[in-house]
PDB file of C-alpha atoms in Angstrom:
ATOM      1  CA  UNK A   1      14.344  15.874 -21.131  1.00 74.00           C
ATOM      2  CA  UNK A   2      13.253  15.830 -24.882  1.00 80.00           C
ATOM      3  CA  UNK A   3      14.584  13.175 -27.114  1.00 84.00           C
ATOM      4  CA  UNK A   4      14.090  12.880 -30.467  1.00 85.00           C
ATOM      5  CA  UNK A   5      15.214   9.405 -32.872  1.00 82.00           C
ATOM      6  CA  UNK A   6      15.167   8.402 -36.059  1.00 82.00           C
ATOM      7  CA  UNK A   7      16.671   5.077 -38.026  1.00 82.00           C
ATOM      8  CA  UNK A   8      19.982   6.463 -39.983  1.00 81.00           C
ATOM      9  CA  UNK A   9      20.131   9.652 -37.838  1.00 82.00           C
ATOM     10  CA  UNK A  10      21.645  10.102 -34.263  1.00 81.00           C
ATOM     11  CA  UNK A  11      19.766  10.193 -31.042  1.00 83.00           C
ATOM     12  CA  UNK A  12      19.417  14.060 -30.252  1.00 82.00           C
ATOM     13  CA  UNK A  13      18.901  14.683 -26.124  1.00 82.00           C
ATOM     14  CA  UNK A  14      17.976  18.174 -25.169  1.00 80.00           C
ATOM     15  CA  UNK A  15      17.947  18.349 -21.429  1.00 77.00           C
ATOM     16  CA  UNK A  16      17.045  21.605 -19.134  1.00 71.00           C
ATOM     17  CA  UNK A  17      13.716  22.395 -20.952  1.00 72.00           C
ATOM     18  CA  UNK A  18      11.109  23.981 -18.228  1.00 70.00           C
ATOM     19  CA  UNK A  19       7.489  22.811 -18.487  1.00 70.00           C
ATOM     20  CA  UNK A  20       5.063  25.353 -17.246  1.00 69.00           C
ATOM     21  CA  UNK A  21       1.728  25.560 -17.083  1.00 70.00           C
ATOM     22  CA  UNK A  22      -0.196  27.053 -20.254  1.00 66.00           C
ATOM     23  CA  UNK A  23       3.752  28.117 -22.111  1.00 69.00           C
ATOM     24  CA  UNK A  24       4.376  26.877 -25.328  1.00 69.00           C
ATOM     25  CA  UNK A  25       8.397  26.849 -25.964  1.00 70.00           C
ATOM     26  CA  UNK A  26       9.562  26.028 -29.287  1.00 72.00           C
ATOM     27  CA  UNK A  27      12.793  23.572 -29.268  1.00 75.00           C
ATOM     28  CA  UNK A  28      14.496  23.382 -31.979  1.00 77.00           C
ATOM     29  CA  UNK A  29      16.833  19.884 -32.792  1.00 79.00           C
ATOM     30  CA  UNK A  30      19.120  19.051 -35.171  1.00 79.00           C
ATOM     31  CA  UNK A  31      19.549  15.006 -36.199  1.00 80.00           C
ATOM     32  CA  UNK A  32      22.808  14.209 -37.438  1.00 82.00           C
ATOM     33  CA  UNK A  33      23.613  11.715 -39.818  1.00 83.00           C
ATOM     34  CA  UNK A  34      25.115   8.418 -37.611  1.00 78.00           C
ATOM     35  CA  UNK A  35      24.371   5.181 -36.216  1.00 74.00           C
ATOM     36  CA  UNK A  36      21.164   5.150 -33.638  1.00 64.00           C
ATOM     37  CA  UNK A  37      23.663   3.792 -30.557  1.00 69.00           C
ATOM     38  CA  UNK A  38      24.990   7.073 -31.025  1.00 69.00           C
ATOM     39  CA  UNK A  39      23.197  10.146 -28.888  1.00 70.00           C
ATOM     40  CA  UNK A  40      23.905  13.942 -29.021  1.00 71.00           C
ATOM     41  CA  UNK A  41      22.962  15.408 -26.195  1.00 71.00           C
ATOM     42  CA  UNK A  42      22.364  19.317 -25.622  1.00 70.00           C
ATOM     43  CA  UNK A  43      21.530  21.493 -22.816  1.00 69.00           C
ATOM     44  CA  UNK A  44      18.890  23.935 -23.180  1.00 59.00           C
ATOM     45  CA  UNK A  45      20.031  27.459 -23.485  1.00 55.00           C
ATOM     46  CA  UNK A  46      17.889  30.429 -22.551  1.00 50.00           C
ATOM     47  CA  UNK A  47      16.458  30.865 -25.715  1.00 51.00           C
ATOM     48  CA  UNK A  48      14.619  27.346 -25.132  1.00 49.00           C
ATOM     49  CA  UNK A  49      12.715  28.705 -22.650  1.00 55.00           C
ATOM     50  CA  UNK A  50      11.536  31.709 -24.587  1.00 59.00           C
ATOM     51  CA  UNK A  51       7.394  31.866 -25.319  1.00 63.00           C
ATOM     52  CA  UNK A  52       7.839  33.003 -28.645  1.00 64.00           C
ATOM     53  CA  UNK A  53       4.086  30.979 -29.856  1.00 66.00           C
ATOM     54  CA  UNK A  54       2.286  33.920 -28.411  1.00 65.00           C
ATOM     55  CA  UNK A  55       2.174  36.793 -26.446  1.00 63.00           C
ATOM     56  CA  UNK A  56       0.676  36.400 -22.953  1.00 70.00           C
ATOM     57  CA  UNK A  57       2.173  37.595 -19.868  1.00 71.00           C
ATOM     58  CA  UNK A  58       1.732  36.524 -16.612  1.00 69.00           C
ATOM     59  CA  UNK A  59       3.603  34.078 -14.003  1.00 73.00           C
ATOM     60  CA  UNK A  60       3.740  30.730 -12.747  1.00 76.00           C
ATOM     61  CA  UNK A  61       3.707  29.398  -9.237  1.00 76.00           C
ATOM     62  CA  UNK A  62       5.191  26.033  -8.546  1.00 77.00           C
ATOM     63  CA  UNK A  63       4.146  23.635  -5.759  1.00 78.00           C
ATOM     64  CA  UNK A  64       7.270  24.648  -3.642  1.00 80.00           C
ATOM     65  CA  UNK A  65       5.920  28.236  -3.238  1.00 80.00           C
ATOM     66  CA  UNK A  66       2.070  27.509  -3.280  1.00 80.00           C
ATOM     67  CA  UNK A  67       3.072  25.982  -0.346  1.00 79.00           C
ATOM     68  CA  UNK A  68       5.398  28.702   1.065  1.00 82.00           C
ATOM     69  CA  UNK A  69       3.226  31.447   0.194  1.00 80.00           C
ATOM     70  CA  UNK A  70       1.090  33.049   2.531  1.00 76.00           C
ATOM     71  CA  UNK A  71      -2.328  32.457   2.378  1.00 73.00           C
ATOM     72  CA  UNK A  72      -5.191  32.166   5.569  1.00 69.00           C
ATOM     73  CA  UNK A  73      -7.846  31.222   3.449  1.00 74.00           C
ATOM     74  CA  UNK A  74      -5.170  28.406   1.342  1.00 79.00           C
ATOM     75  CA  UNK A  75      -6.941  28.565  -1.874  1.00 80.00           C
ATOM     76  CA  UNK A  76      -4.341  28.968  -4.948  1.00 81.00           C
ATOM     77  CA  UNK A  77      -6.582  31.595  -6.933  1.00 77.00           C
ATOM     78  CA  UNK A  78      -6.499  33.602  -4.164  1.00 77.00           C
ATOM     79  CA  UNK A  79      -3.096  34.503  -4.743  1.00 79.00           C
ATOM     80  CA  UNK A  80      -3.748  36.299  -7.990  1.00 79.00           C
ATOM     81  CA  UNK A  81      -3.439  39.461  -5.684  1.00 78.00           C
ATOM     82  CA  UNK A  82      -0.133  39.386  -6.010  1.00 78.00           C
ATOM     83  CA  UNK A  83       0.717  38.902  -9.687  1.00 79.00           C
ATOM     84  CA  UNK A  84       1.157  42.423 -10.877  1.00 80.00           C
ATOM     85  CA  UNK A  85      -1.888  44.355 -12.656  1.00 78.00           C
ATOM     86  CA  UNK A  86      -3.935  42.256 -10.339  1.00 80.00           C
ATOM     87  CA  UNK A  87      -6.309  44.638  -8.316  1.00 78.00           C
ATOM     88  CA  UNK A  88      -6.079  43.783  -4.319  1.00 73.00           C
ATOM     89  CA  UNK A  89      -9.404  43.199  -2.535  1.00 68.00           C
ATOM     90  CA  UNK A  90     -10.688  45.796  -0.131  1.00 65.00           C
ATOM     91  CA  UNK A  91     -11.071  45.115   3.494  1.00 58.00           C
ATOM     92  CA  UNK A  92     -14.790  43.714   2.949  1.00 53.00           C
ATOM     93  CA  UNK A  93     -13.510  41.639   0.499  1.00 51.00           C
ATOM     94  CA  UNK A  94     -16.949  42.561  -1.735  1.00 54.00           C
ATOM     95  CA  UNK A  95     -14.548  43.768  -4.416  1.00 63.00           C
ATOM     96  CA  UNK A  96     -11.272  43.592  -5.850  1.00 67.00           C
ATOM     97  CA  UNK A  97      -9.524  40.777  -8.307  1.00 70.00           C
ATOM     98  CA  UNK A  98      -9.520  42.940 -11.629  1.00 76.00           C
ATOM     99  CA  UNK A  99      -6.775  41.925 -13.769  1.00 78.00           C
ATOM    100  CA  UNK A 100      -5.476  45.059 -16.094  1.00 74.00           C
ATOM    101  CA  UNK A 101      -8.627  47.213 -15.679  1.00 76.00           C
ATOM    102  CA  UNK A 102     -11.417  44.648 -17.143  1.00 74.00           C
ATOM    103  CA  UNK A 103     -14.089  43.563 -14.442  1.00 74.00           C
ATOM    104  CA  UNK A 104     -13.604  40.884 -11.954  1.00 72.00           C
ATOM    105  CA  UNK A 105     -16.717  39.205 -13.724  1.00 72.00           C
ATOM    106  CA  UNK A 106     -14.437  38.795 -16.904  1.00 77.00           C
ATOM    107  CA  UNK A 107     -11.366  36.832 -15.533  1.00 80.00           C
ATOM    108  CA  UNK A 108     -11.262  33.460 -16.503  1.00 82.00           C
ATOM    109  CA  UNK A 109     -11.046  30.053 -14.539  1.00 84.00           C
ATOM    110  CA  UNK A 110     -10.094  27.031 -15.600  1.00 84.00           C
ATOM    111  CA  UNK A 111      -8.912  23.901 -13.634  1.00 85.00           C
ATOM    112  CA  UNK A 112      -6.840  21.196 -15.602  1.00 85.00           C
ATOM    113  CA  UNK A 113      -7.800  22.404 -18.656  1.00 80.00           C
ATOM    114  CA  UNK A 114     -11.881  22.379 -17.477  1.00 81.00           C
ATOM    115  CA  UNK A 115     -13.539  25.760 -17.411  1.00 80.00           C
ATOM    116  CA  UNK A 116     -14.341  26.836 -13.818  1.00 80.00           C
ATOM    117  CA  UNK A 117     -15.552  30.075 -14.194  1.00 79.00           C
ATOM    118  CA  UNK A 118     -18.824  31.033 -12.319  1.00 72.00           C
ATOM    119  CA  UNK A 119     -21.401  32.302 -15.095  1.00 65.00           C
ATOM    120  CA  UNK A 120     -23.928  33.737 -12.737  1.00 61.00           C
ATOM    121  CA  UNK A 121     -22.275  35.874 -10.189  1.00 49.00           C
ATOM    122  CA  UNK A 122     -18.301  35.603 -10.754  1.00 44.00           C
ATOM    123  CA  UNK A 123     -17.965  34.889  -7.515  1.00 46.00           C
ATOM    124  CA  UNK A 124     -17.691  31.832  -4.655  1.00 42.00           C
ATOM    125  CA  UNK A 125     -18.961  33.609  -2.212  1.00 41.00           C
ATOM    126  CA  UNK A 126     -18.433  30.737   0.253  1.00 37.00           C
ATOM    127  CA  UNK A 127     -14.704  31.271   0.272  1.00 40.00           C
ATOM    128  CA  UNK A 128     -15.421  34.552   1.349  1.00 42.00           C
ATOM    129  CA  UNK A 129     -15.301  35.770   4.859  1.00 41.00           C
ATOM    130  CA  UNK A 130     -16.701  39.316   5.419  1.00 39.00           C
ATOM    131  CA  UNK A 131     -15.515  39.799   8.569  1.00 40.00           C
ATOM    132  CA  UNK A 132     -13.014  42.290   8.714  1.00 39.00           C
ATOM    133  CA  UNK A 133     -11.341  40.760  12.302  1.00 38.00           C
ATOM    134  CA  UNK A 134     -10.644  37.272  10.248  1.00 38.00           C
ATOM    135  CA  UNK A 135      -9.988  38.874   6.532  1.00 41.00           C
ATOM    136  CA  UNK A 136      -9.856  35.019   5.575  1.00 41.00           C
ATOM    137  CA  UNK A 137     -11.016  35.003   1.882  1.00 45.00           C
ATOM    138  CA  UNK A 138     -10.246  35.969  -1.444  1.00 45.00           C
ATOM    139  CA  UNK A 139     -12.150  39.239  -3.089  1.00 43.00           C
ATOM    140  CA  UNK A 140     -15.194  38.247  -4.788  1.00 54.00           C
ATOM    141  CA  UNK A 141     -13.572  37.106  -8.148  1.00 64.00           C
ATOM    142  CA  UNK A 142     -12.651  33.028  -7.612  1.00 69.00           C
ATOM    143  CA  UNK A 143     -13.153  29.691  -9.511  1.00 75.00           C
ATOM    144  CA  UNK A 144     -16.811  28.348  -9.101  1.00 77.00           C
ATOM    145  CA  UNK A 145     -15.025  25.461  -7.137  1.00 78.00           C
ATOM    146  CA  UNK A 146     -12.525  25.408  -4.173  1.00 79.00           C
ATOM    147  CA  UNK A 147      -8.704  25.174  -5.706  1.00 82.00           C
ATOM    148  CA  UNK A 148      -7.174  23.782  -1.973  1.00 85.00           C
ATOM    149  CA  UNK A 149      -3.118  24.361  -2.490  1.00 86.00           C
ATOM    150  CA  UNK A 150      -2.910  21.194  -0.968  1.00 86.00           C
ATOM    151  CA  UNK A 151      -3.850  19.561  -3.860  1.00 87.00           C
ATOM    152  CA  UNK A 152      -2.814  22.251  -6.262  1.00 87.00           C
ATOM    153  CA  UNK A 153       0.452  21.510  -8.499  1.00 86.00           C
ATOM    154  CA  UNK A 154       0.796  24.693 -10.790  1.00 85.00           C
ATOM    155  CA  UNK A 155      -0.706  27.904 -10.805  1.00 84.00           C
ATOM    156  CA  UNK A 156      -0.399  30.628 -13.408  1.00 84.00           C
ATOM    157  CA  UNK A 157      -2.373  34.186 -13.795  1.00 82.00           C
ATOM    158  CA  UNK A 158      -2.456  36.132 -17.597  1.00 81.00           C
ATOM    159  CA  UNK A 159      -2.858  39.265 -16.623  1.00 78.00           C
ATOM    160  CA  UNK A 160      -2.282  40.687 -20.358  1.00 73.00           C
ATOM    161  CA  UNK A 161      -2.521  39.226 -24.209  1.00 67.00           C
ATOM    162  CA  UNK A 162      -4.827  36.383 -23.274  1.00 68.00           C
ATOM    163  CA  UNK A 163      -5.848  34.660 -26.273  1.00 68.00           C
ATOM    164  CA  UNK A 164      -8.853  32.672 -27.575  1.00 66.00           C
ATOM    165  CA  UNK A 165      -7.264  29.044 -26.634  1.00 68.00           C
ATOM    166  CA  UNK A 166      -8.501  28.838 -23.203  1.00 65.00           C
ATOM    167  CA  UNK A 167     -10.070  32.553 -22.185  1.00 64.00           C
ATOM    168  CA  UNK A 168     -13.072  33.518 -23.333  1.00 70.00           C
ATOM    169  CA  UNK A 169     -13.436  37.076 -21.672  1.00 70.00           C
ATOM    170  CA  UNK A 170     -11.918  40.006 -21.870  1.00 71.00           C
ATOM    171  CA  UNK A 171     -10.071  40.286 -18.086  1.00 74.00           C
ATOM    172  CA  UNK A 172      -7.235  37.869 -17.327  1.00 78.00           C
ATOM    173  CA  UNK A 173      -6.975  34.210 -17.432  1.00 82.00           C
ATOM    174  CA  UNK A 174      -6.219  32.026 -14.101  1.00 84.00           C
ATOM    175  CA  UNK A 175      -5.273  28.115 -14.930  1.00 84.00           C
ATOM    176  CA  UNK A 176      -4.515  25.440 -11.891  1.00 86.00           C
ATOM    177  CA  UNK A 177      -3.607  22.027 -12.783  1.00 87.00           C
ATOM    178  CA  UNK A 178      -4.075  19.917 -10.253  1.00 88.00           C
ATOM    179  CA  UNK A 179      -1.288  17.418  -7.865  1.00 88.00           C
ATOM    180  CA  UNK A 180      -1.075  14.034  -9.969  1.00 86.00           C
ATOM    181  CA  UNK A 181       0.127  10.485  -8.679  1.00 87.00           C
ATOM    182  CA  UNK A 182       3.636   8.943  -9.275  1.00 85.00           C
ATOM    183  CA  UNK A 183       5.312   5.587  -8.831  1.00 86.00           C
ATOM    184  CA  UNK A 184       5.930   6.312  -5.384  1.00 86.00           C
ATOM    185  CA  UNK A 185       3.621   6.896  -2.392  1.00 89.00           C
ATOM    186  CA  UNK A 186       2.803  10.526  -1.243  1.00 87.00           C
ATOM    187  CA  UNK A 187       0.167  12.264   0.726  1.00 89.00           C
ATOM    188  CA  UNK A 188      -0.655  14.834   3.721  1.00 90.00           C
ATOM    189  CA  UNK A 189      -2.841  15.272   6.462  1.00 93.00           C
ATOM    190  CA  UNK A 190      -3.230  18.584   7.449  1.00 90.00           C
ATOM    191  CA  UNK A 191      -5.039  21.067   9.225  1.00 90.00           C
ATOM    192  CA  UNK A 192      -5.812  25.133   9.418  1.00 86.00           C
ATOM    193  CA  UNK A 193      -7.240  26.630  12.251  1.00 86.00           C
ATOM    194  CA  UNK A 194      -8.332  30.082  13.378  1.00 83.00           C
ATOM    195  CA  UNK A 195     -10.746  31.938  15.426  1.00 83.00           C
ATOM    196  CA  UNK A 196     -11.034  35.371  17.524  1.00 83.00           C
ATOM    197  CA  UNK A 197      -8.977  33.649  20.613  1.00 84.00           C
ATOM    198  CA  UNK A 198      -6.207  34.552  18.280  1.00 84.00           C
ATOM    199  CA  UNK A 199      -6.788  38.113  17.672  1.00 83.00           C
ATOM    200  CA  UNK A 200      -6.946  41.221  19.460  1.00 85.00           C
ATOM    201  CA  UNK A 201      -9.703  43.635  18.932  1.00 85.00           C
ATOM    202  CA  UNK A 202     -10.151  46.012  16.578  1.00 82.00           C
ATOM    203  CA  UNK A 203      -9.485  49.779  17.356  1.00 87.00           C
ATOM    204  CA  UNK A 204     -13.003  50.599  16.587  1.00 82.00           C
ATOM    205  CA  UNK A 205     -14.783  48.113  18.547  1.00 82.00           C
ATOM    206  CA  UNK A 206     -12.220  48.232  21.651  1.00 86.00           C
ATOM    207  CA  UNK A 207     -13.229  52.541  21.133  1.00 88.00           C
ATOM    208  CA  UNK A 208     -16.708  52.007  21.671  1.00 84.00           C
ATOM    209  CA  UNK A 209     -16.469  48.722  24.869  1.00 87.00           C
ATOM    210  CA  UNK A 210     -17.791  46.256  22.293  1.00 82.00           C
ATOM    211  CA  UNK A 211     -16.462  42.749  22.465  1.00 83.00           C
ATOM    212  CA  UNK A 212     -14.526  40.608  19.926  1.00 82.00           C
ATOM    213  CA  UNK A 213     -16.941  39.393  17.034  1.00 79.00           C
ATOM    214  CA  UNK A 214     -17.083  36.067  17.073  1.00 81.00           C
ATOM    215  CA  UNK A 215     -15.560  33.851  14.231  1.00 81.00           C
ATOM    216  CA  UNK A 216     -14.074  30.040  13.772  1.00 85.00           C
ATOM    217  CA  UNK A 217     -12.400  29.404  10.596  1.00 83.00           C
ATOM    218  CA  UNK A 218     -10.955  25.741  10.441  1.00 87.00           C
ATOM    219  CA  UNK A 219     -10.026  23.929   7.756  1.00 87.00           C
ATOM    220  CA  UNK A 220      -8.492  20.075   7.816  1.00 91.00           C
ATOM    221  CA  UNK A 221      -8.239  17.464   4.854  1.00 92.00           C
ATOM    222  CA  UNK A 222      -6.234  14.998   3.250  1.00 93.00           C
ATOM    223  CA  UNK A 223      -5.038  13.680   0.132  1.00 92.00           C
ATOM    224  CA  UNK A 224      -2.924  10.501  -1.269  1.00 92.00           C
ATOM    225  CA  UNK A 225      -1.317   9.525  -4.210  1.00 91.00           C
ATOM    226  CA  UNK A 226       0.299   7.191  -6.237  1.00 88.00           C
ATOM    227  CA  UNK A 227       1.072   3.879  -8.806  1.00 87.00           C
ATOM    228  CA  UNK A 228      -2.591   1.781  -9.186  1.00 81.00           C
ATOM    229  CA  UNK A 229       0.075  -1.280 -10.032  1.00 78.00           C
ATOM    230  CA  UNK A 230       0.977  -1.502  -6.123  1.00 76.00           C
ATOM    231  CA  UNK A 231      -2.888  -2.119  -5.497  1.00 73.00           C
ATOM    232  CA  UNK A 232      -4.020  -5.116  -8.140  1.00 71.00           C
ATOM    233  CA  UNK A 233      -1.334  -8.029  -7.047  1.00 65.00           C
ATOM    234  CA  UNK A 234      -0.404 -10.144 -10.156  1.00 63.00           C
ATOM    235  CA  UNK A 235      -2.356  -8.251 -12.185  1.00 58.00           C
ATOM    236  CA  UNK A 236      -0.031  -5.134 -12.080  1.00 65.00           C
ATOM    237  CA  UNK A 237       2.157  -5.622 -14.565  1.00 70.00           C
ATOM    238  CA  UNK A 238       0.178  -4.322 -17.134  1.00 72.00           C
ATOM    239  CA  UNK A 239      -0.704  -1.262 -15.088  1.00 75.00           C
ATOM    240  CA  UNK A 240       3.207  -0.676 -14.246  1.00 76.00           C
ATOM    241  CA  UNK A 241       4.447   2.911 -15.167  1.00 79.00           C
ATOM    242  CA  UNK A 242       1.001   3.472 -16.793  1.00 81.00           C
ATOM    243  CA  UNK A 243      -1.366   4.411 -14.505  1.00 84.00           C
ATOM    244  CA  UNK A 244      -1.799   6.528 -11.023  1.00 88.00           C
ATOM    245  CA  UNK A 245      -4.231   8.068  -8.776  1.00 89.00           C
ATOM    246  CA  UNK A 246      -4.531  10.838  -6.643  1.00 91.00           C
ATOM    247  CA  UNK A 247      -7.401  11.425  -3.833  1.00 91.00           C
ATOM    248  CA  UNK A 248      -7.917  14.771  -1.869  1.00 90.00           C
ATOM    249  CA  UNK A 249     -10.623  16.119   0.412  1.00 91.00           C
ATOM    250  CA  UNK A 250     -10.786  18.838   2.497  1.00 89.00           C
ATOM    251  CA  UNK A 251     -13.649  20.251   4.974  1.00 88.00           C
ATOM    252  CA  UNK A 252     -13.971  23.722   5.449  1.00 83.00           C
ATOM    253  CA  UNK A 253     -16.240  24.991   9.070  1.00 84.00           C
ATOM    254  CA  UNK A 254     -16.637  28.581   9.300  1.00 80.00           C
ATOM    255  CA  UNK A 255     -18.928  30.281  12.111  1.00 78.00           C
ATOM    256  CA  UNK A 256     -19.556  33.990  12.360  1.00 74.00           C
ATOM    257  CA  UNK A 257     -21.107  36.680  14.210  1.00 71.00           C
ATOM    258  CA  UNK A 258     -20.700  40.511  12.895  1.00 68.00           C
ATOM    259  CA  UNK A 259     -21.931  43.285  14.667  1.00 68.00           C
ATOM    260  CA  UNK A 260     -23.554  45.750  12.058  1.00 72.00           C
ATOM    261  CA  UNK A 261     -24.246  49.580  12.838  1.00 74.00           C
ATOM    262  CA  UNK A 262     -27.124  51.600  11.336  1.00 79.00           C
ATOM    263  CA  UNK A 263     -28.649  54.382  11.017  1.00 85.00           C
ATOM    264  CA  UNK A 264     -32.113  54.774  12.210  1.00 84.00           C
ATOM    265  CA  UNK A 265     -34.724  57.948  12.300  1.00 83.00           C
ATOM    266  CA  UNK A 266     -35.026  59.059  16.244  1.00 77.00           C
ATOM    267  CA  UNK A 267     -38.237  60.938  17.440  1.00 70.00           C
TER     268      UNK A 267
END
């Protein structure tokens, strides 16, 4: 809800205006001449929600389907494979994660508003899982940190017109802002497991009488939030409405064992 006052003019409400991560929407209001008691309230129309300040494409994921989403290795970047334009990874996950042709190396990160782009490699490698009977992890292209969707609020991907305000490369642009605290309690304990109990064999290894590689992906954390007034006693007041935290962790254990094949010169 935006309102905007002004002594001698009415009180002008405009209600139904989406906030989205890294959109600018242009509202216009109208103050009428009256008493300040006096509000005018409008809904938003379509036209409100209309990004006519530049002209980036790309879409937004909300909490509600960050959550619902599918995703083994739950980090939020990794589902930039399924924005459109996005290139998916391959089965090694060594490569994929180009946004509308430019290199994975050019796709920016940021993470509330920080730049979290890796500069040496363009890569977190420790995401990663190689191992074809787990396929666990994004393609090489992620944000130089871990973005758990646990703690993860809003994700968007530009995959075309990215402009100079936040990229700085010529591939796309991925943003995550990051869960916040409100005036009421909140938090999650959680955890992710899987291993090659789970899964069957692959055709090629069952083929040849080789066994399962062996692999243990588990992932657990936690994370809490809310008003810093409920935590000071009589000193709260001031705090009240003003202030709020917001505390996650997460621990990731992965163990591996590939079986490689090569080549070698026989006598």
């Amino acid at each position: 809800v935006l309102t905007v006052g002004k002594p001698g003019f009415r009180t002008s409400t405009v209600s139904g205006i989406s906030v989205q991560v890294m959109k600018s929407n242009a509202v216009n209001v109208q103050l009428q001449i009256g008493a300040v008691s006096q509000t005018v309230t409008v809904a938003a129309t379509a036209g409100a929600e209309l990004q006519t300040t530049n002209a980036t494409v790309g879409n937004e994921l909300s909490t509600a389907s960050l959550e619902n989403l599918p995703q083994l290795s739950r980090d939020a970047t990794a589902l930039m494979f399924l924005q459109p334009g996005v290139a998916p990874p391959t089965q090694d996950t060594t490569t994929g994660g180009q946004i509308a042709g430019a290199l994975s190396e050019q796709v920016t990160y940021t993470l509330d508003g920080g730049d979290a782009t890796s500069d040496l490699e363009g890569t977190s490698s420790y995401q990663n899982s190689s191992d074809p009977q787990l396929s666990i992890g994004p393609a090489s292209s992620a944000s130089v940190i871990p973005n758990p969707i646990s703690t993860t609020q809003e994700f968007r991907v530009v995959t075309a017109g990215a402009n100079g305000t936040f990229s700085r490369s010529g591939g796309g642009e991925v943003t995550v802002l990051t869960k916040r605290g409100t005036n009421a309690f909140h938090g999650e304990l959680y955890e992710y497991h899987d291993d090659d109990a789970l899964n069957a064999n692959t055709w090629q290894f069952d083929a040849l009488g080789l066994p399962k590689p062996h692999g243990v992906d588990n992932r657990f954390g936690a994370n809490i939030g809310g008003p810093f007034s409920a935590l000071f006693g009589p000193a709260r007041k001031p705090l009240k409405n003003r202030a709020w935290f917001f505390f996650g962790w997460e621990q990731h254990r992965f163990q591996e064992r590939t079986t490689l094949t090569r080549v070698v010169a026989a006598e």
